[in-house]
Short mmCIF file of C-alpha atoms in Angstrom, two decimals:
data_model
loop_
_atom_site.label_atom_id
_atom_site.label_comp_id
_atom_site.label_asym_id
_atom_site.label_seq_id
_atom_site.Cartn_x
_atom_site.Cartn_y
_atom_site.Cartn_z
CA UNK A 10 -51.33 98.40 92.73
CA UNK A 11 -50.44 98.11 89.50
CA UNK A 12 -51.22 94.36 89.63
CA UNK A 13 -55.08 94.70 90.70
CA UNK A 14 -55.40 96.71 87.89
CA UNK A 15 -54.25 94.40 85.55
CA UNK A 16 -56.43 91.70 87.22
CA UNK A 17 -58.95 94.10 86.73
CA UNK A 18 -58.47 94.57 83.43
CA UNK A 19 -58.01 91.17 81.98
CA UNK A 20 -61.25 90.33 84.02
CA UNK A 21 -63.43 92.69 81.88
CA UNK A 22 -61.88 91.95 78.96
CA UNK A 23 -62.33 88.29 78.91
CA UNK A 24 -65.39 88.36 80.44
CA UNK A 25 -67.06 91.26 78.17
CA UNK A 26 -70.54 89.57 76.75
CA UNK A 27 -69.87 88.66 72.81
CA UNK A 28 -72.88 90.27 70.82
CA UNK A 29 -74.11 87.14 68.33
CA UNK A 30 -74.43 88.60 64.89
CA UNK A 31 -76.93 86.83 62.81
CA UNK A 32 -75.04 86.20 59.35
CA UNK A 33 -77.32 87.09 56.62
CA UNK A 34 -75.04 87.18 53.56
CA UNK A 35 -76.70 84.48 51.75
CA UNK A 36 -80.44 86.36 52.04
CA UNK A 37 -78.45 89.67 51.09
CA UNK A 38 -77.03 87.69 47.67
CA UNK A 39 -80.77 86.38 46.70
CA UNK A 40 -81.65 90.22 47.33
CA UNK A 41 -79.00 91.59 45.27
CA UNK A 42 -78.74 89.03 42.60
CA UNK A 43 -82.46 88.83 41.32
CA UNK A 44 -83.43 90.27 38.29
CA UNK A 45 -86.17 92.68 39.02
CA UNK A 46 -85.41 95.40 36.75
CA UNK A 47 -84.40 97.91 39.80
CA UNK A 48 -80.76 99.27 39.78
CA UNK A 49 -78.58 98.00 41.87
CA UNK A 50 -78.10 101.24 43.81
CA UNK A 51 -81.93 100.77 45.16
CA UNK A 52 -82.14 97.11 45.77
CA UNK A 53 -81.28 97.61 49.93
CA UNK A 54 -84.68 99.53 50.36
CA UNK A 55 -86.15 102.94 51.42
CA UNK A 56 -83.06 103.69 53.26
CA UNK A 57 -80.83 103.12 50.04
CA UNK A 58 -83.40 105.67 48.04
CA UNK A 59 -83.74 108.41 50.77
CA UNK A 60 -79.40 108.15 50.73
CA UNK A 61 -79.89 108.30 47.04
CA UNK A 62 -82.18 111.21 47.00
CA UNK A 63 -80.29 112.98 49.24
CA UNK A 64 -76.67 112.54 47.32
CA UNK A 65 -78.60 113.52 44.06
CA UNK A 66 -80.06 116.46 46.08
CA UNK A 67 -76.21 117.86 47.72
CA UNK A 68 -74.88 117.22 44.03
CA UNK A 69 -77.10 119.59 42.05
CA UNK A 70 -77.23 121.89 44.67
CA UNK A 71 -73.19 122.31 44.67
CA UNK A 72 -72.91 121.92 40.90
CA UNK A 73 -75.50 125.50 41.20
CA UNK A 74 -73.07 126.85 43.71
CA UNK A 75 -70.24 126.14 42.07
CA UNK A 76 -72.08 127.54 38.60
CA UNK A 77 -73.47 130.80 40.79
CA UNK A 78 -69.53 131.89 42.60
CA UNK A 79 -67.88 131.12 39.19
CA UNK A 80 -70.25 133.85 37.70
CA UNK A 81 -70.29 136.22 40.27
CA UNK A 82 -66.30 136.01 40.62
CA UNK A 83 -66.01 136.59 37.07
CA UNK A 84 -68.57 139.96 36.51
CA UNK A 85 -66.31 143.33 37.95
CA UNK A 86 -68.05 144.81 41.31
CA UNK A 87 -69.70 148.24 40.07
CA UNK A 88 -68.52 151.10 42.02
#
């Protein structure tokens, strides 16, 4: 029994389709590496600005949470 399922095993394994991965380092470097003035943060695209947006977004609204508990924590509850 336990010998089919090693056969088994080893079968799918070696015969598991290899996905071909296009390598596009060298268009990424041309991408990266011109000087167009744009910060490097924003050179990958829309996607890079909306994670951008969204980071400087979650930042400002926890720096105002933050700013908001520290104040009420410090100010005594009235009676």
């Amino acid at each position: 029994m336990y010998q089919g399922l090693r056969q088994l095993s080893r079968r799918t394994i070696a015969s598991s389709a290899r996905r071909q991965v296009e390598n596009t380092v060298k268009e990424k470097q041309k991408l990266f590496q011109e000087d167009n003035g744009m910060p490097i943060h924003l050179k990958g695209g829309s996607k890079d600005a909306v994670l951008y947006r969204a980071t400087m977004a979650l930042t400002v609204f926890g720096t105002g949470y933050v700013v908001y508990s520290l104040l009420s924590a410090s100010m005594p509850k009235k009676p």
